[in-house]
XYZ file of C-alpha atoms in Angstrom:
637
model
C 36.934 167.739 61.981
C 39.035 164.674 62.680
C 42.743 164.721 63.374
C 45.758 165.530 61.289
C 47.978 162.842 62.757
C 49.469 160.792 59.987
C 52.224 158.412 58.991
C 54.402 161.359 59.883
C 53.602 160.872 63.586
C 53.715 157.083 63.936
C 56.460 155.433 65.967
C 59.709 155.371 64.055
C 60.846 151.814 63.395
C 64.411 150.601 63.082
C 63.141 148.239 60.401
C 62.675 151.128 57.979
C 65.167 150.924 55.118
C 68.093 153.283 55.129
C 67.842 156.447 53.054
C 68.923 156.235 49.428
C 67.092 159.200 48.000
C 66.439 158.867 44.271
C 65.071 161.237 41.679
C 61.781 159.347 41.635
C 61.442 159.764 45.394
C 62.105 163.485 45.061
C 59.350 163.746 42.474
C 56.941 161.731 44.599
C 56.789 164.526 47.168
C 54.291 166.361 44.991
C 51.042 166.847 46.879
C 48.403 164.375 45.728
C 45.654 164.931 48.303
C 41.949 164.641 47.498
C 39.729 167.598 48.366
C 38.946 167.801 52.039
C 41.091 164.928 53.259
C 42.562 165.204 56.715
C 46.152 164.131 57.085
C 44.970 161.108 59.064
C 43.628 159.824 55.742
C 46.678 160.726 53.722
C 49.335 158.207 54.835
C 49.457 154.430 54.464
C 50.176 152.472 57.656
C 50.868 148.983 56.368
C 54.342 147.541 56.901
C 55.854 146.028 53.800
C 56.844 142.360 53.582
C 60.444 143.515 53.376
C 60.120 145.327 56.689
C 58.636 142.215 58.321
C 61.612 140.141 57.199
C 63.942 142.828 58.512
C 62.261 142.654 61.900
C 62.584 138.855 62.062
C 66.273 138.980 61.148
C 66.821 141.594 63.823
C 65.005 139.478 66.409
C 67.231 136.488 65.546
C 70.315 138.720 65.709
C 71.431 137.285 62.352
C 71.851 140.578 60.533
C 72.146 143.434 62.941
C 74.245 144.089 65.957
C 72.356 145.265 69.008
C 72.107 149.063 68.728
C 73.989 150.853 71.470
C 71.848 152.494 74.146
C 74.716 154.741 75.121
C 77.886 155.761 73.430
C 80.342 157.712 75.518
C 82.230 158.762 72.378
C 79.213 160.480 70.776
C 78.168 163.865 72.076
C 74.384 164.448 72.047
C 73.596 161.119 70.310
C 70.462 160.854 68.140
C 69.079 158.752 65.327
C 68.182 160.802 62.236
C 65.279 159.912 59.932
C 64.178 161.395 56.603
C 60.617 161.410 55.282
C 60.381 160.491 51.599
C 57.498 160.013 49.211
C 55.665 163.200 50.211
C 51.957 162.434 50.350
C 51.937 159.457 48.009
C 51.192 155.817 48.900
C 54.964 155.208 48.945
C 55.516 157.758 51.700
C 57.605 156.526 54.629
C 60.357 157.334 57.075
C 63.841 156.043 56.290
C 66.931 156.018 58.458
C 69.344 158.708 57.338
C 71.975 158.166 60.043
C 71.700 155.270 62.527
C 73.730 157.055 65.169
C 74.899 160.635 64.882
C 75.055 163.739 67.035
C 73.523 167.192 67.068
C 74.932 170.499 68.224
C 73.919 174.149 68.443
C 76.581 176.489 67.072
C 76.825 180.193 66.352
C 76.980 181.178 62.675
C 77.077 184.375 60.629
C 76.107 182.673 57.366
C 72.721 183.845 56.098
C 71.577 180.334 55.288
C 73.411 178.528 58.048
C 75.798 177.138 55.459
C 79.270 175.791 55.858
C 80.782 179.265 56.126
C 79.457 179.431 59.677
C 81.830 178.595 62.512
C 81.474 177.179 65.968
C 80.728 179.480 68.888
C 84.326 179.557 70.057
C 85.424 180.923 66.690
C 82.787 183.662 66.523
C 84.327 186.246 68.822
C 85.201 188.694 66.036
C 82.605 187.721 63.463
C 80.021 190.399 64.333
C 76.331 189.524 64.393
C 75.691 185.789 64.605
C 72.826 183.438 65.363
C 72.249 179.912 66.517
C 72.294 177.088 64.001
C 71.286 173.461 64.550
C 73.681 170.893 63.084
C 72.744 167.210 62.923
C 75.490 164.933 61.660
C 76.555 165.740 58.110
C 72.996 165.997 56.748
C 71.302 168.936 58.501
C 72.393 172.498 59.111
C 69.603 175.037 59.690
C 69.171 178.366 61.411
C 67.058 177.968 64.551
C 63.736 179.680 63.847
C 59.990 179.222 63.543
C 60.542 178.417 59.864
C 61.821 174.991 60.942
C 58.247 174.178 62.078
C 59.704 172.034 64.854
C 57.087 169.678 66.301
C 57.531 168.057 69.710
C 56.542 164.410 70.216
C 57.468 163.943 73.844
C 55.902 160.502 74.242
C 58.327 159.227 71.597
C 61.339 161.328 72.730
C 61.383 162.749 69.227
C 61.148 165.998 67.265
C 60.179 166.521 63.615
C 61.199 169.569 61.597
C 61.751 171.065 58.147
C 65.241 171.836 56.814
C 65.293 171.366 53.049
C 63.270 168.198 53.675
C 61.248 166.665 56.498
C 63.405 165.188 59.255
C 62.925 163.414 62.573
C 65.408 163.158 65.436
C 64.924 160.222 67.818
C 66.637 160.599 71.207
C 67.979 157.707 73.280
C 65.794 158.614 76.254
C 63.445 161.264 77.617
C 66.260 163.026 79.485
C 68.207 163.645 76.261
C 64.967 164.816 74.629
C 64.240 167.327 77.413
C 67.768 168.748 77.242
C 67.422 169.305 73.479
C 64.012 170.975 73.790
C 65.239 173.436 76.418
C 68.318 174.334 74.394
C 66.310 174.748 71.200
C 63.838 177.095 72.919
C 66.669 179.161 74.401
C 68.365 179.458 71.007
C 65.055 180.360 69.371
C 64.487 183.139 71.916
C 67.979 184.553 71.376
C 67.692 184.410 67.565
C 64.289 186.110 67.720
C 64.945 188.888 70.222
C 68.723 189.308 70.074
C 69.334 188.701 73.778
C 70.169 185.719 75.947
C 67.249 183.593 77.167
C 67.401 184.573 80.853
C 64.402 185.095 83.123
C 65.239 188.793 83.334
C 65.298 189.166 79.553
C 62.051 187.225 79.151
C 60.331 189.651 81.518
C 61.771 192.593 79.545
C 60.544 191.175 76.238
C 57.083 189.968 77.264
C 56.283 192.111 80.303
C 55.626 190.913 83.846
C 51.885 190.440 83.206
C 52.436 188.052 80.318
C 54.032 185.157 82.137
C 52.100 182.794 79.849
C 54.150 183.960 76.869
C 57.428 183.351 78.697
C 56.457 180.287 80.745
C 53.242 178.590 79.520
C 53.400 175.934 82.250
C 53.029 178.636 84.906
C 50.204 180.479 83.130
C 46.604 180.592 84.318
C 44.680 178.422 81.859
C 41.406 178.628 83.783
C 40.142 181.239 81.320
C 40.313 178.655 78.525
C 38.447 176.128 80.668
C 35.761 178.656 81.608
C 35.401 179.613 77.969
C 35.000 175.958 76.994
C 32.113 175.606 79.462
C 30.467 178.774 78.156
C 30.894 177.540 74.593
C 29.010 174.322 75.355
C 26.277 176.084 77.320
C 25.452 178.802 74.792
C 22.255 177.856 72.939
C 22.800 176.282 69.549
C 26.478 177.197 69.476
C 28.351 173.950 69.969
C 29.426 172.056 66.874
C 29.512 168.302 67.543
C 32.958 166.865 66.916
C 32.317 163.947 64.575
C 35.228 161.800 63.392
C 33.284 161.255 60.176
C 32.734 164.942 59.544
C 33.865 165.873 56.051
C 33.933 168.596 53.427
C 31.731 168.225 50.382
C 32.224 170.450 47.351
C 28.882 171.851 46.268
C 29.729 174.154 43.420
C 32.642 175.460 41.372
C 32.396 178.235 38.847
C 34.812 180.027 36.558
C 35.290 183.694 37.293
C 35.946 186.389 34.730
C 39.670 186.028 35.374
C 42.113 187.819 37.614
C 40.105 187.553 40.847
C 41.846 189.731 43.456
C 39.514 189.635 46.454
C 36.199 188.350 47.755
C 33.454 190.465 49.341
C 30.928 188.150 50.981
C 27.469 189.493 51.636
C 25.108 188.432 54.425
C 22.030 189.217 52.291
C 21.320 188.185 48.686
C 24.636 188.717 46.912
C 28.399 188.406 47.181
C 31.025 189.990 44.944
C 34.208 188.895 43.163
C 36.634 191.758 42.596
C 38.846 191.082 39.578
C 41.283 192.940 37.326
C 38.564 194.241 35.030
C 35.615 194.765 37.348
C 33.213 193.327 39.905
C 31.132 190.202 39.313
C 27.913 189.783 41.275
C 27.062 186.252 42.468
C 24.073 184.905 44.418
C 24.196 183.567 47.986
C 22.647 180.159 48.673
C 22.700 177.717 51.592
C 25.141 175.565 49.605
C 27.478 178.420 48.622
C 27.743 181.179 46.044
C 27.039 180.754 42.339
C 25.500 182.281 39.243
C 26.919 185.024 37.086
C 24.960 188.210 37.661
C 25.724 191.789 36.720
C 29.296 192.825 35.977
C 30.626 196.304 36.741
C 33.612 197.359 34.612
C 36.423 199.591 35.849
C 36.985 201.209 32.451
C 37.552 204.942 32.130
C 37.551 205.718 35.836
C 39.635 208.440 37.376
C 42.162 207.802 40.129
C 41.793 208.510 43.848
C 43.314 211.894 44.557
C 46.419 213.580 43.151
C 45.518 212.390 39.660
C 46.762 208.870 40.321
C 46.041 206.165 37.782
C 43.315 203.728 38.799
C 44.499 200.196 39.596
C 42.764 196.998 40.641
C 41.239 197.362 44.134
C 42.878 195.203 46.809
C 40.153 195.991 49.361
C 36.374 195.931 48.898
C 34.153 196.966 51.801
C 30.355 196.564 51.764
C 28.220 199.304 53.374
C 24.655 200.598 53.725
C 22.810 197.272 53.849
C 25.168 196.023 51.128
C 23.893 198.534 48.561
C 27.243 200.367 48.421
C 30.855 199.236 48.230
C 34.065 201.095 49.009
C 37.016 200.135 46.786
C 40.570 200.946 47.826
C 43.572 200.525 45.541
C 47.253 200.665 46.506
C 49.270 203.685 45.344
C 51.386 201.483 43.108
C 52.880 198.003 43.009
C 54.648 197.015 46.172
C 53.089 199.803 48.274
C 49.917 198.868 50.142
C 48.993 202.449 51.055
C 46.239 204.402 49.304
C 45.444 208.131 49.066
C 41.714 207.595 48.691
C 38.933 205.306 47.550
C 35.982 204.879 45.174
C 32.364 204.509 46.235
C 30.328 202.102 44.095
C 26.529 202.110 44.069
C 25.756 198.414 43.596
C 22.130 198.907 42.547
C 23.033 201.234 39.668
C 26.385 199.575 38.952
C 28.147 202.952 38.854
C 30.977 204.592 40.771
C 29.203 207.564 42.320
C 32.083 209.250 44.114
C 35.810 209.355 44.705
C 36.959 210.173 48.211
C 40.323 211.558 49.322
C 42.027 210.962 52.681
C 42.967 214.267 54.288
C 43.752 215.592 57.767
C 44.213 219.244 58.686
C 44.408 220.191 55.021
C 47.131 217.651 54.217
C 46.734 214.563 52.071
C 47.460 211.362 53.993
C 47.382 207.663 53.207
C 45.622 204.584 54.563
C 46.858 200.996 54.599
C 43.487 199.354 55.363
C 39.798 200.093 55.963
C 37.096 198.125 57.767
C 33.513 198.458 58.998
C 32.685 200.105 62.320
C 31.609 196.731 63.717
C 31.080 193.096 62.671
C 27.541 193.721 61.429
C 27.874 197.338 60.306
C 27.615 196.501 56.594
C 23.964 195.554 57.245
C 23.083 199.036 58.577
C 21.178 200.906 55.812
C 22.119 204.319 57.219
C 25.832 203.678 57.813
C 28.095 206.483 56.673
C 31.262 205.938 58.712
C 34.081 203.398 58.580
C 37.493 202.887 60.150
C 40.905 203.529 58.623
C 44.394 202.301 59.510
C 47.867 203.393 58.470
C 51.322 202.639 59.860
C 50.866 205.073 62.749
C 47.226 206.121 62.375
C 43.927 204.729 63.616
C 40.823 206.742 62.793
C 37.160 206.893 61.818
C 36.090 208.474 58.524
C 32.696 210.044 57.782
C 31.354 210.317 54.213
C 28.761 212.959 55.160
C 29.776 216.412 53.977
C 30.149 218.984 56.731
C 27.947 221.417 54.764
C 25.212 218.852 54.296
C 25.868 218.525 50.562
C 26.474 215.197 48.822
C 29.269 215.581 46.287
C 29.066 213.518 43.108
C 31.673 212.155 40.733
C 30.894 214.914 38.247
C 32.066 217.588 40.680
C 35.252 219.358 39.719
C 37.052 218.485 42.964
C 37.365 215.185 44.741
C 35.403 215.240 48.042
C 37.375 214.896 51.253
C 36.452 212.384 53.934
C 35.945 213.851 57.395
C 38.346 212.653 60.112
C 35.828 212.381 62.970
C 37.749 210.385 65.573
C 41.154 208.819 65.975
C 44.778 209.354 66.777
C 47.965 209.904 64.811
C 50.739 208.261 66.801
C 54.147 209.894 66.662
C 56.056 206.722 65.744
C 56.707 203.089 66.498
C 53.274 201.463 66.282
C 53.899 199.858 62.858
C 50.229 198.968 62.397
C 49.503 196.422 59.647
C 45.945 195.119 60.035
C 42.813 195.486 62.136
C 39.297 194.151 62.781
C 36.234 195.015 64.861
C 33.967 193.189 67.310
C 30.173 193.220 67.381
C 30.091 196.324 69.596
C 32.753 198.203 67.626
C 35.841 197.534 69.759
C 39.017 197.397 67.669
C 41.930 194.946 67.540
C 45.105 196.000 65.715
C 48.050 193.818 64.642
C 51.562 195.212 64.120
C 54.762 194.328 62.287
C 56.547 193.703 65.596
C 53.993 191.028 66.496
C 52.098 193.082 69.087
C 48.298 192.918 69.185
C 46.542 195.943 70.713
C 42.942 196.190 71.921
C 41.055 199.499 71.764
C 37.660 200.137 73.334
C 34.786 201.758 71.463
C 35.413 204.960 73.442
C 39.065 205.691 72.677
C 41.560 205.181 69.872
C 44.314 207.040 71.697
C 45.464 204.388 74.170
C 45.103 200.608 74.001
C 43.367 198.940 76.922
C 45.538 195.858 76.447
C 48.684 195.254 74.388
C 49.663 191.615 73.932
C 53.391 191.092 73.283
C 54.588 189.558 70.056
C 56.265 186.200 69.605
C 58.769 187.634 67.163
C 56.706 187.236 63.976
C 54.876 190.033 62.192
C 51.069 189.995 62.388
C 49.885 190.165 58.779
C 46.145 189.714 59.426
C 43.917 189.768 62.477
C 40.338 188.747 63.260
C 38.174 188.726 66.389
C 34.991 186.950 67.440
C 31.719 188.855 67.572
C 31.766 188.845 71.390
C 35.394 190.009 71.542
C 36.540 187.050 73.661
C 38.910 185.528 71.105
C 41.506 186.989 68.753
C 43.156 185.225 65.814
C 46.435 186.660 64.552
C 48.082 185.461 61.334
C 51.851 185.221 60.876
C 53.799 183.653 58.026
C 54.394 180.371 59.849
C 51.538 179.978 62.363
C 48.261 181.404 63.654
C 48.064 182.652 67.235
C 44.784 182.320 69.156
C 44.417 184.607 72.194
C 41.777 184.557 74.937
C 40.878 188.107 76.063
C 38.719 187.092 79.062
C 39.738 188.063 82.604
C 38.150 188.473 86.036
C 38.322 191.997 87.467
C 38.791 192.917 91.133
C 35.020 192.814 91.669
C 34.824 189.235 90.387
C 33.191 190.211 87.096
C 34.131 188.642 83.774
C 35.391 191.150 81.209
C 37.467 191.249 78.049
C 40.732 193.059 77.421
C 38.811 195.611 75.320
C 37.005 196.880 78.423
C 39.718 196.974 81.051
C 43.292 196.261 82.059
C 43.751 192.505 82.243
C 46.455 192.527 84.929
C 48.465 189.332 85.330
C 45.654 186.774 85.029
C 46.271 186.300 81.331
C 46.063 182.853 79.783
C 48.836 181.638 77.493
C 47.961 181.807 73.784
C 47.667 178.725 71.594
C 49.250 178.249 68.200
C 47.736 176.678 65.094
C 50.381 175.129 62.869
C 50.904 172.872 59.909
C 52.749 169.614 60.510
C 56.331 169.698 59.200
C 55.302 167.519 56.245
C 52.367 169.712 55.206
C 54.472 172.827 55.705
C 57.148 171.358 53.428
C 54.568 170.372 50.814
C 53.043 173.857 50.919
C 56.419 175.258 49.827
C 59.012 177.423 51.510
C 57.793 180.560 49.712
C 54.195 180.123 50.859
C 53.000 181.779 54.055
C 49.796 181.753 56.064
C 47.388 184.488 54.981
C 44.017 185.789 56.121
C 43.236 183.690 59.199
C 39.532 184.184 60.004
C 36.767 182.952 62.270
C 33.507 181.816 60.765
C 31.015 184.689 60.521
C 28.297 185.471 63.081
C 26.620 188.819 63.809
C 24.368 187.944 66.750
C 24.952 187.820 70.491
C 24.718 184.308 71.935
C 26.099 182.636 68.805
C 29.600 181.222 68.780
C 31.936 180.947 65.818
C 32.529 177.286 64.954
C 35.643 177.117 62.779
C 38.798 178.957 61.781
C 40.226 179.057 58.270
C 43.463 180.324 56.725
C 45.197 180.125 53.362
C 48.731 178.940 52.656
C 49.718 178.713 48.999
C 47.364 176.258 47.283
C 45.946 175.004 50.602
C 42.902 176.164 52.500
C 43.350 174.977 56.113
C 40.422 174.571 58.534
C 40.420 174.061 62.318
C 37.488 173.178 64.588
C 37.262 176.048 67.092
C 35.903 173.949 69.960
C 38.628 171.366 69.467
C 41.383 173.995 69.546
C 40.090 175.347 72.869
C 39.849 171.915 74.496
C 42.811 171.694 76.882
C 42.670 167.878 76.951
C 42.896 167.615 73.171
C 45.356 164.958 71.984
C 47.598 167.519 70.262
C 48.455 169.135 73.601
C 49.696 166.011 75.358
C 53.425 165.852 76.092
C 53.974 169.241 74.424
C 56.680 171.674 75.471
C 56.136 175.433 75.489
C 53.023 177.029 74.013
C 50.323 174.521 73.088
C 50.168 173.939 69.340
C 47.240 172.338 67.495
C 47.938 170.238 64.395
C 44.412 168.867 63.859
C 42.928 170.388 60.731
C 41.577 169.665 57.296
C 43.249 170.753 54.075
C 41.409 171.672 50.893
C 43.997 171.769 48.081
C 43.434 173.686 44.848
C 45.304 173.626 41.543
C 46.426 177.250 41.822
C 47.271 179.628 44.628
C 44.257 180.634 46.692
C 43.299 184.305 46.840
C 40.959 184.053 49.821
C 39.119 181.490 51.975
C 36.112 182.602 54.018
C 32.998 181.160 55.611
C 29.652 182.620 54.574
C 27.361 184.249 57.120
C 25.899 181.977 59.795
C 22.373 182.449 58.364
C 23.340 180.181 55.438
C 23.987 177.170 57.701
C 21.412 174.373 57.334
C 20.419 171.353 59.430
C 22.605 168.867 57.564
C 25.600 171.207 57.766
C 25.856 173.054 61.097
C 28.420 175.435 59.593
C 27.778 177.903 56.781
C 29.513 177.037 53.470
C 33.199 177.758 52.968
C 34.007 179.831 49.865
C 37.455 179.521 48.280
C 38.510 181.925 45.533
C 41.478 181.444 43.202
C 42.406 183.870 40.393
C 40.305 181.856 37.917
C 37.614 180.056 39.936
C 35.433 180.236 43.020
C 34.375 177.078 44.895
C 31.875 176.466 47.684
C 32.125 173.645 50.235
C 29.745 172.367 52.895
C 30.885 170.792 56.152
C 28.653 167.804 56.760
C 28.589 164.194 57.930
C 29.812 161.609 55.464
C 27.083 159.613 53.843
């Protein structure tokens, strides 16, 4: 997929002009990327004639004094740079402060503003957190929202704090001291306790040393997985520097697109405010306006609730039926029931109500029994998730009678398997593997793995990193999990070797302490800033396979108006350039961005069967409220 390294990452030069930020420079930070460009293609690298003259004057010592290598009067000395020009040809780093200092202080101000005080003055201030101060220009609460990126080979860090900044340290020792202090402050701000070894063990658990100390973690599982990836027949995607995205088709929707239901057979479906639009599947994407099913004059799901636009559409029974679930009302994701749509007739044939032991209950999410279950023509069960519930529902009536929409009472789904936890699980999202194992993400950041045999107790529970898991996906073979948070994606390897020397996944047994450290997928500070502070990662997914022996090739997520794509093999490669000189958990910044003119509703890869020779990956489909676009990943011509 190429790299994302850009002008943002090049060596900072003292010849760059000093910052004098103007209105025109502020405006130039608007994103002006072409479709499919990697950030390696987005920044100019030529030095201006002015900069060359500056360098010559410096060399002759006619204009500048020799910069001090040490200054005993400056505590924690750094040089501060500001990135201006956004993603335009005028983009560059400028010196904001030639020599300044940084400090970590405690503050009780919500935004880290000037009302905060130094640590010594915080004794009676109540709850406080760590804030990073750099000179007179930067004051920001230490958190993942800063998107701090380590560039150890340059003794430098980049981050976001109202703009995109870089701190250049005088030497590697000063850099290392800053990194350690930043990570300790981040831990304390996240978990509310001091960053001691004892507290790290309490937070992460003794088996998850990789979360607390990545350098001491066993990364052999990643290496073994890389070998298996390359050996599996027809699974390895060649990494071509020239590989690019080509837009094949764009089509206007009927307006108000809310979600995308991709089919593996002939059709896919766009769920909008007014109904469902049927589109055709091709090897170059989805297109063509087919039948349209209106939502007019439909009754609500249970308790006489008013019907609202479905936020979840689930294909079933060889993609001849669709389950539609609507939230109870705005701001509440839970639902009391769902509608069953017969796609062939274009009619809603039943309304189902969620009930357990005679009491109405709610569900937050539903999903298929397994990765390929929507292709089963006889499927009648599906999984449900609520804050403290995980269960399987059966649409077959206990008496053997099929209830229709015309019946006087709404039929009740049968709770056939599951568990209602007393409290504390805070489930938010879930997904299934090819064999029906279940992965569940929670608001506290934990990711739990359940086998196909039990929903009562998780086989493995990965600790959180302090950020809520808003979406989760898993590979068909269950070896890899992708969790989505607002500021990053977390990729987890579930493979371990049991006491008999057999390779298993965390769905099938207790992983013990041979657990590899996770890897993070992030935006660079510049791209994160351009995406906007209010935009968060959503819907991180693997590409779609439903056969044993086939490996997913890419990962995709949405953030605001960007669709962001990573090469799966590249992310797993431990020698990848992104991982050199990094501190803490390995973070990958090599991706491609597909920008759209409006916020993206969903980005997903079509089923693997739609991949062709020229494009080893199936097309990527991107839906916005007004349009749907299809892209192919192929070699540049």
